[in-house]
Coordinates of C-alpha atoms in Angstrom, one line a residue:
Chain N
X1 CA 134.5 108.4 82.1
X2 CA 136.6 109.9 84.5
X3 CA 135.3 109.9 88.2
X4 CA 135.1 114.5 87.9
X5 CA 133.2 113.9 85.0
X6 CA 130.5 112.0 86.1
X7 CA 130.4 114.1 89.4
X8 CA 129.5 116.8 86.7
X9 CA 127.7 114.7 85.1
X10 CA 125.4 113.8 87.9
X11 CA 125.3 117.0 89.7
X12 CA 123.5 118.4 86.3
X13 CA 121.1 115.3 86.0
X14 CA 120.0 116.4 89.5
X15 CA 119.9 119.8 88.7
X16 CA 117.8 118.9 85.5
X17 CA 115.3 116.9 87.8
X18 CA 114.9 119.7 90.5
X19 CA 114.2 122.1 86.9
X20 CA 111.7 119.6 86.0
X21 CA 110.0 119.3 89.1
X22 CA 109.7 123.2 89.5
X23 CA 108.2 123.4 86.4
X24 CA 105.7 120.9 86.6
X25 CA 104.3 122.0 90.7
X26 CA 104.7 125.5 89.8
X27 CA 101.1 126.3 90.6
X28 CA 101.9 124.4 94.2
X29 CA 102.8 125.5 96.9
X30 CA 106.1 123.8 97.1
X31 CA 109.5 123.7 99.2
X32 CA 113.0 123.4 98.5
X33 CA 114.9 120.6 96.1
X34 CA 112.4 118.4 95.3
X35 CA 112.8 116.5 92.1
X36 CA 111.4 114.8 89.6
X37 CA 112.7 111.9 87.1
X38 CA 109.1 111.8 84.9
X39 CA 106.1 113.5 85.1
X40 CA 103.7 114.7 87.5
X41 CA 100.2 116.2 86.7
X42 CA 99.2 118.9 89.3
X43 CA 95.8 120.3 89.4
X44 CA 94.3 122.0 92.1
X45 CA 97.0 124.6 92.4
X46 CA 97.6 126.4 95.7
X47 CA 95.7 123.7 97.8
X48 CA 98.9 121.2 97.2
X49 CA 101.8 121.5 99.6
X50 CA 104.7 119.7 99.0
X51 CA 107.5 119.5 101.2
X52 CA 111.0 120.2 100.6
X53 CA 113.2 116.8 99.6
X54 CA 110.3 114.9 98.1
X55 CA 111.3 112.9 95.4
X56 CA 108.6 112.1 92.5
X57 CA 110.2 108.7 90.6
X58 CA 109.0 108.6 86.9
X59 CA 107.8 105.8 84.8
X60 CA 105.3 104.5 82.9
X61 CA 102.1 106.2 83.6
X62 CA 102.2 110.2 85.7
X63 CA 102.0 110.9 89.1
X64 CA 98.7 112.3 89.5
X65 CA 97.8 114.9 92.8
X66 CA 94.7 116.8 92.6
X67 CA 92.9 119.0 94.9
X68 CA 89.7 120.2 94.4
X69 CA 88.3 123.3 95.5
X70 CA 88.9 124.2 99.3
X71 CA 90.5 121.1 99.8
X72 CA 94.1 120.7 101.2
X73 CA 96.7 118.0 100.2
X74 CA 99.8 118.4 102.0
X75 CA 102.9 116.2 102.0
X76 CA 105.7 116.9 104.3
X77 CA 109.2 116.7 103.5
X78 CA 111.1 113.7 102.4
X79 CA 108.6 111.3 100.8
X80 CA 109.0 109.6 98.2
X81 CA 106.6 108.8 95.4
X82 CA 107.0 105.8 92.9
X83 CA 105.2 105.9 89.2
X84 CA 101.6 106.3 88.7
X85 CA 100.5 107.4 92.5
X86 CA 97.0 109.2 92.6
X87 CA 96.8 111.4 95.4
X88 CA 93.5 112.9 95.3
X89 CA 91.8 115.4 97.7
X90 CA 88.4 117.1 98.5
X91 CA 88.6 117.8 101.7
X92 CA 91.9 117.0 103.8
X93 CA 94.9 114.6 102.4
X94 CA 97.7 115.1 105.3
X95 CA 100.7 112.7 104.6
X96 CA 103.4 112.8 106.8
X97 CA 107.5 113.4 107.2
X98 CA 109.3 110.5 105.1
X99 CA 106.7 108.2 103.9
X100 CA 107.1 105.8 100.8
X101 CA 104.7 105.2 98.5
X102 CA 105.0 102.1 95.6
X103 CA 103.7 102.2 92.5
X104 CA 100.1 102.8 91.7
X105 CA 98.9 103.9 95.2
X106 CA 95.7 105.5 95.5
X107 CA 95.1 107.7 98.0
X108 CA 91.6 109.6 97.7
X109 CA 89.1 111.1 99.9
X110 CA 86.2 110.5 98.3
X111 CA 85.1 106.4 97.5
X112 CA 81.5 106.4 96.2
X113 CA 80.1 109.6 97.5
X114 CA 81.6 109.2 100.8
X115 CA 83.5 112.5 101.8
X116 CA 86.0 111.7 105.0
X117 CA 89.6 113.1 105.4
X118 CA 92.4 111.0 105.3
X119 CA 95.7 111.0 107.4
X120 CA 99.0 109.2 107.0
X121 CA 101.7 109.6 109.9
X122 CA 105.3 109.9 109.4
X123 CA 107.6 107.2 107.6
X124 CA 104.5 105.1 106.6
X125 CA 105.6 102.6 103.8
X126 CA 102.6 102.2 101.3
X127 CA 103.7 99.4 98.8
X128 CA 102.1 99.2 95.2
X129 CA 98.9 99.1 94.5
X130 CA 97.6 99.9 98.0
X131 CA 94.6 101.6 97.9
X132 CA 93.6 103.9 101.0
X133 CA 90.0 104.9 101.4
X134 CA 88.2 107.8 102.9
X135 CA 88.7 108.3 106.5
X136 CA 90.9 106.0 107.5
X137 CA 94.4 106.9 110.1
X138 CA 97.4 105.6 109.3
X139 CA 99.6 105.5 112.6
X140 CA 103.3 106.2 112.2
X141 CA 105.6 103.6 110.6
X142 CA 102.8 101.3 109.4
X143 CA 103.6 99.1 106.6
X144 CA 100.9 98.5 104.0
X145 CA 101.4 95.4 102.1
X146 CA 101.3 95.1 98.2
X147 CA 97.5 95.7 96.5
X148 CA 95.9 95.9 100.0
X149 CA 92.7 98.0 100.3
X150 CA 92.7 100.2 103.7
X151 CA 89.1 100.9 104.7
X152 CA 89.9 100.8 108.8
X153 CA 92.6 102.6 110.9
X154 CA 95.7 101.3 110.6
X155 CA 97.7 102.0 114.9
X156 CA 101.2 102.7 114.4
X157 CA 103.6 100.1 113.9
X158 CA 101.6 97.7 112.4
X159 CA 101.6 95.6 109.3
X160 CA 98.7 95.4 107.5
X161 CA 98.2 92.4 104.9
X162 CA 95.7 91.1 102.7
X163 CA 92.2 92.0 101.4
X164 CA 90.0 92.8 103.9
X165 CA 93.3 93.7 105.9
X166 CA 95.0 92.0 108.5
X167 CA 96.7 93.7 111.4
X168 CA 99.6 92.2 112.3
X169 CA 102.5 93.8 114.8
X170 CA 105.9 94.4 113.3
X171 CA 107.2 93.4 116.6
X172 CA 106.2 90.2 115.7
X173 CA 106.6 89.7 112.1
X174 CA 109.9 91.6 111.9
X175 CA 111.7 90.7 115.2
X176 CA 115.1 93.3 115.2
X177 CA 113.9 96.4 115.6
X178 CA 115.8 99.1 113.6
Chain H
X1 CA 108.6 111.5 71.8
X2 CA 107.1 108.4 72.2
X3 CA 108.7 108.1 68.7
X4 CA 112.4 108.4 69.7
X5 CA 111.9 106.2 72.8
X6 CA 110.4 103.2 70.8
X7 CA 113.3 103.6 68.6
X8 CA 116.0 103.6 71.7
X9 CA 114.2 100.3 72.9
X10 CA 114.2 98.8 69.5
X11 CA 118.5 99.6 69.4
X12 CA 119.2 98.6 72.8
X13 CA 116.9 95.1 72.5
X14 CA 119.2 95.1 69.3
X15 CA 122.4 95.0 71.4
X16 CA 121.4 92.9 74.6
X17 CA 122.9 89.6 74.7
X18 CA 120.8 86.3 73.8
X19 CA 117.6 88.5 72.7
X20 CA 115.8 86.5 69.6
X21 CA 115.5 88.1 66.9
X22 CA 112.0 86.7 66.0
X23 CA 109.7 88.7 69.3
X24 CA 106.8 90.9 68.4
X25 CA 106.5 94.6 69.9
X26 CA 103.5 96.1 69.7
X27 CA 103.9 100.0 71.5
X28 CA 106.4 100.7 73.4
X29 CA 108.7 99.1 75.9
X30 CA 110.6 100.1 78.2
X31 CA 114.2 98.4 79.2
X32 CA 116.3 99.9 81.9
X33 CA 119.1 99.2 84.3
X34 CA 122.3 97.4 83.6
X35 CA 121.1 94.0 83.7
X36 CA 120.4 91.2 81.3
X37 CA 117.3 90.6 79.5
X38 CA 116.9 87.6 77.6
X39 CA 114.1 86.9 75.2
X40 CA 112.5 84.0 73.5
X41 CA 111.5 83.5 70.2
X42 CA 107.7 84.0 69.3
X43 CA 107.2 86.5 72.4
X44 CA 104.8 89.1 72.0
X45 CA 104.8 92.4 73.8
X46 CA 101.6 93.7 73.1
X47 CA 101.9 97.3 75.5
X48 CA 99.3 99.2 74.4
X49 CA 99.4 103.3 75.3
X50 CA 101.1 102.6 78.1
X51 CA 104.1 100.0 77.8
X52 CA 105.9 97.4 79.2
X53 CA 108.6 98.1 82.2
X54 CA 111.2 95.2 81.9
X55 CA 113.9 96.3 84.7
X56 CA 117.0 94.7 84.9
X57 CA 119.4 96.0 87.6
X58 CA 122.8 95.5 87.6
X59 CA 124.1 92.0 88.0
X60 CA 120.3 91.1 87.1
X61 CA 118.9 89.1 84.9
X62 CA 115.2 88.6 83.6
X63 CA 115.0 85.7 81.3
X64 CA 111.6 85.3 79.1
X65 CA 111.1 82.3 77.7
X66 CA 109.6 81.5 73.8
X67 CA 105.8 82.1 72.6
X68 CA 105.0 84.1 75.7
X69 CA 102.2 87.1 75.7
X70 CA 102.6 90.4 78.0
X71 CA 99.6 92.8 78.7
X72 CA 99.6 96.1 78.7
X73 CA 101.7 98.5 81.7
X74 CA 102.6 94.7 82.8
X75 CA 106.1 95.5 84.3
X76 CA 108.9 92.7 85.8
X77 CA 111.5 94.3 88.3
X78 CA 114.8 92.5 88.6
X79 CA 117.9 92.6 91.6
X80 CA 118.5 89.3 91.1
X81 CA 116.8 86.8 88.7
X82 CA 113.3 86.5 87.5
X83 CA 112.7 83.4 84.6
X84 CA 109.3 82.9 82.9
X85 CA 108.9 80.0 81.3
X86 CA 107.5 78.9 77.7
X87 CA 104.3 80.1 76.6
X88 CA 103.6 82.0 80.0
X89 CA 100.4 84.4 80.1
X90 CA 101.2 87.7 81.8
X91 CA 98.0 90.3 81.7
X92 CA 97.4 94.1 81.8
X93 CA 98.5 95.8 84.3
X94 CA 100.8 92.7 86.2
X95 CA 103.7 93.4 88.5
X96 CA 106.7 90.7 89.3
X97 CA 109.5 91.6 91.0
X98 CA 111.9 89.7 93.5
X99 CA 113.3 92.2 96.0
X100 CA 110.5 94.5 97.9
X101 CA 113.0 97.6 97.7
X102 CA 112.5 98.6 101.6
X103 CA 112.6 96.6 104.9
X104 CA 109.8 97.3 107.3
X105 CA 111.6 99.1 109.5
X106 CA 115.2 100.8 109.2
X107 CA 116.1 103.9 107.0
X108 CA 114.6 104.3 103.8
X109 CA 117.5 103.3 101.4
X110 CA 117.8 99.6 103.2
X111 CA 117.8 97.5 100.6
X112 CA 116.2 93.5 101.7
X113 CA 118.1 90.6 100.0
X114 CA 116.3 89.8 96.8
X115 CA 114.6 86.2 96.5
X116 CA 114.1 85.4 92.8
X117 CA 111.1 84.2 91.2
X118 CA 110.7 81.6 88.7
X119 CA 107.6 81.1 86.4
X120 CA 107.7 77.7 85.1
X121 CA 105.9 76.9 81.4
X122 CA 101.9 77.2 81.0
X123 CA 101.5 79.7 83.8
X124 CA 98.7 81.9 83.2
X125 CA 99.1 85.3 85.2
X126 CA 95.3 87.2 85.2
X127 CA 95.6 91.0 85.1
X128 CA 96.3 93.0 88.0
X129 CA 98.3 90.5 89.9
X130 CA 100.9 91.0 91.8
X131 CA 103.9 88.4 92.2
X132 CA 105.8 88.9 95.6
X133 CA 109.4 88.1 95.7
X134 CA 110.8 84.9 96.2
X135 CA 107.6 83.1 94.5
X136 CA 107.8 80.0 92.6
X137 CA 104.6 79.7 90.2
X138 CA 104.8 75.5 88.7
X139 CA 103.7 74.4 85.7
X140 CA 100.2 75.3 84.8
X141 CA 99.3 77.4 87.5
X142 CA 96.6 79.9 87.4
X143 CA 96.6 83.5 89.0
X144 CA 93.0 85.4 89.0
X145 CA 93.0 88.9 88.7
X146 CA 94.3 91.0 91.7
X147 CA 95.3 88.2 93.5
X148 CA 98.4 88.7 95.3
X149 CA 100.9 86.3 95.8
X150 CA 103.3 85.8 98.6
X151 CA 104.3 81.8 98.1
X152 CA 105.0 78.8 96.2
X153 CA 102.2 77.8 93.7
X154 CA 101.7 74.2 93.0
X155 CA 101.0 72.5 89.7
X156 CA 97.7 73.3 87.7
X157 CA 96.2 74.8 91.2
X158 CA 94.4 78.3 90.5
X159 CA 94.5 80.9 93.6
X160 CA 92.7 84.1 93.9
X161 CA 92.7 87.1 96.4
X162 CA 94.8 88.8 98.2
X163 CA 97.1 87.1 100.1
X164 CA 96.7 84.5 97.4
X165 CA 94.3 81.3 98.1
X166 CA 93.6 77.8 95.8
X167 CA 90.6 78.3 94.2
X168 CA 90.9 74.2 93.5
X169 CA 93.8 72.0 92.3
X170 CA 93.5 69.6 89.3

């Protein structure tokens, strides 16, 4: 295939995928070009915000967001969501500019009958199967490590590991800094 | 659908190089990326309603080796290589891959150098584990479900929790 073609090509995949994604948030509250490459099941209509280059990767099982009633779940712009995520909200979800989240991350508000909002900073990296409970900060460019269970504030910069977690500065366990 | 996909599995496991011809599918399973998959004869794929994600990037390769059993949404990522051995136990809901996709810090499209992983025969992989890149599980070694493991298992041990521990060794 000739290099023009595929630009074509590609340009209408992406196209395609911001189509998708406008169809399946369209009872969101949503910004520009975000897209989609599998599905996403949205419930909770005008309390979700999603932010304008958020990417939504598609796989085996949906994305899930849900917002109860007057809750708000808001993502900012530029995050990017692997398969199967569960964002979940009855009160406050705030998640920040550029974070990552791996596949099957749980993120929800509520953990048995335990109501607390949750906040996650800017360019946090969530890796799979991290799940986040009610209340807890997430400071800006924490890493969470793969299947960890938050249940305690995570300060910025930090690693956390392991279940219970482990606090560990990046300083320390990744020594150039960016 | 679901239908159509199954049926695009079934012709490209048809065309990839060194697959056996004698594997069981049960559902539906999913093979993407430009990579190389090899599998073994007597391999089942039992996925369930959800499937099985077998991702081979380019240059990659994910070799499975014979009378193996995968669990359901169990799902191998490959940059590099990642072998199972014979008769290897993967549950529900498992995740291997060997490259973490992101550095810690640095712009999000960073890619880390991938470490691969190699499963040697006997293994038995619990559901919900998760196996970190760069892992080498030896032969007869046990993973209990959700554990989470970031290094070299030895032989016959059985480790549990997250980051993984031995239980006991035999």
């Amino acid at each position: 295939m000739s290099r023009s073609l595929f630009n074509v090509y590609a340009s209408a995949i992406s196209s395609l995928e911001r189509l998708f994604a406008l169809v399946q948030l369209r009872h969101c509250a949503i910004g520009k070009r975000i897209r989609t490459t599998g599905r996403i099941v949205a419930v909770g209509g005008s309390n979700i915000h999603v932010g304008s280059y958020t990417t939504f990767v598609g796989g085996l099982i949906p994305t899930r967001l849900i917002a109860h009633s007057s809750s708000r779940l808001s993502i900012s712009r530029g995050c990017v969501f692997n398969y199967g995520c569960h964002v979940e909200a009855r009160e406050r979800v705030d998640i920040g500019i550029g974070c990552k989240f791996g596949i099957g991350v749980v993120i929800s508000d509520e953990h048995e009958g335990r109501i607390a909002p949750i906040a996650i900073a800017n360019s946090v990296w969530l890796a799979h199967g991290v799940q986040v409970r009610p209340g807890v900060t997430i400071g800006e460019g924490a890493v969470v490590s793969a299947g960890s269970i938050v249940t305690h504030d995570v300060p910025p910069g930090m690693l956390a590991t392991g279940t219970p977690v482990r606090l560990l500065p990046l300083d320390l366990v990744d020594a150039k800094p960016a | 659908m679901r239908i159509t996909q199954a049926l695009i599995t079934r012709v490209k496991l048809f065309w990839l190089s060194r697959v056996s011809r004698r594997f069981a599918v049960k559902g539906r399973l999913w093979v993407h990326g430009f990579g190389d998959v090899q599998v073994g004869r007597g391999t089942r794929f039992d996925a369930g309603r959800i499937g099985i994600e077998l991702h081979a990037m380019r240059g990659a390769r994910i070799v499975i080796g014979e009378n193996c059993h995968f669990g359901e949404a169990a799902s191998i990522e490959a940059c590099d290589l990642v072998q199972i051995g014979n008769r290897v136990s993967v549950g529900a809901w498992t995740r291997i891959l060997d490259n973490s996709f992101h550095t810690l810090r640095g712009k999000p499209d960073d890619r880390p150098r991938s470490k691969s992983v190699i499963i040697e025969d006997d293994v038995t992989i619990e559901p919900r584990a998760i196996v970190l890149p760069g892992v080498r599980l030896e032969r007869g070694a046990r993973i209990s479900e959700g554990a989470v493991v970031y290094r070299r298992v030895p032989a016959g041990a059985v480790v549990w929790g997250n980051p993984a521990r031995p239980l006991k060794s035999v």
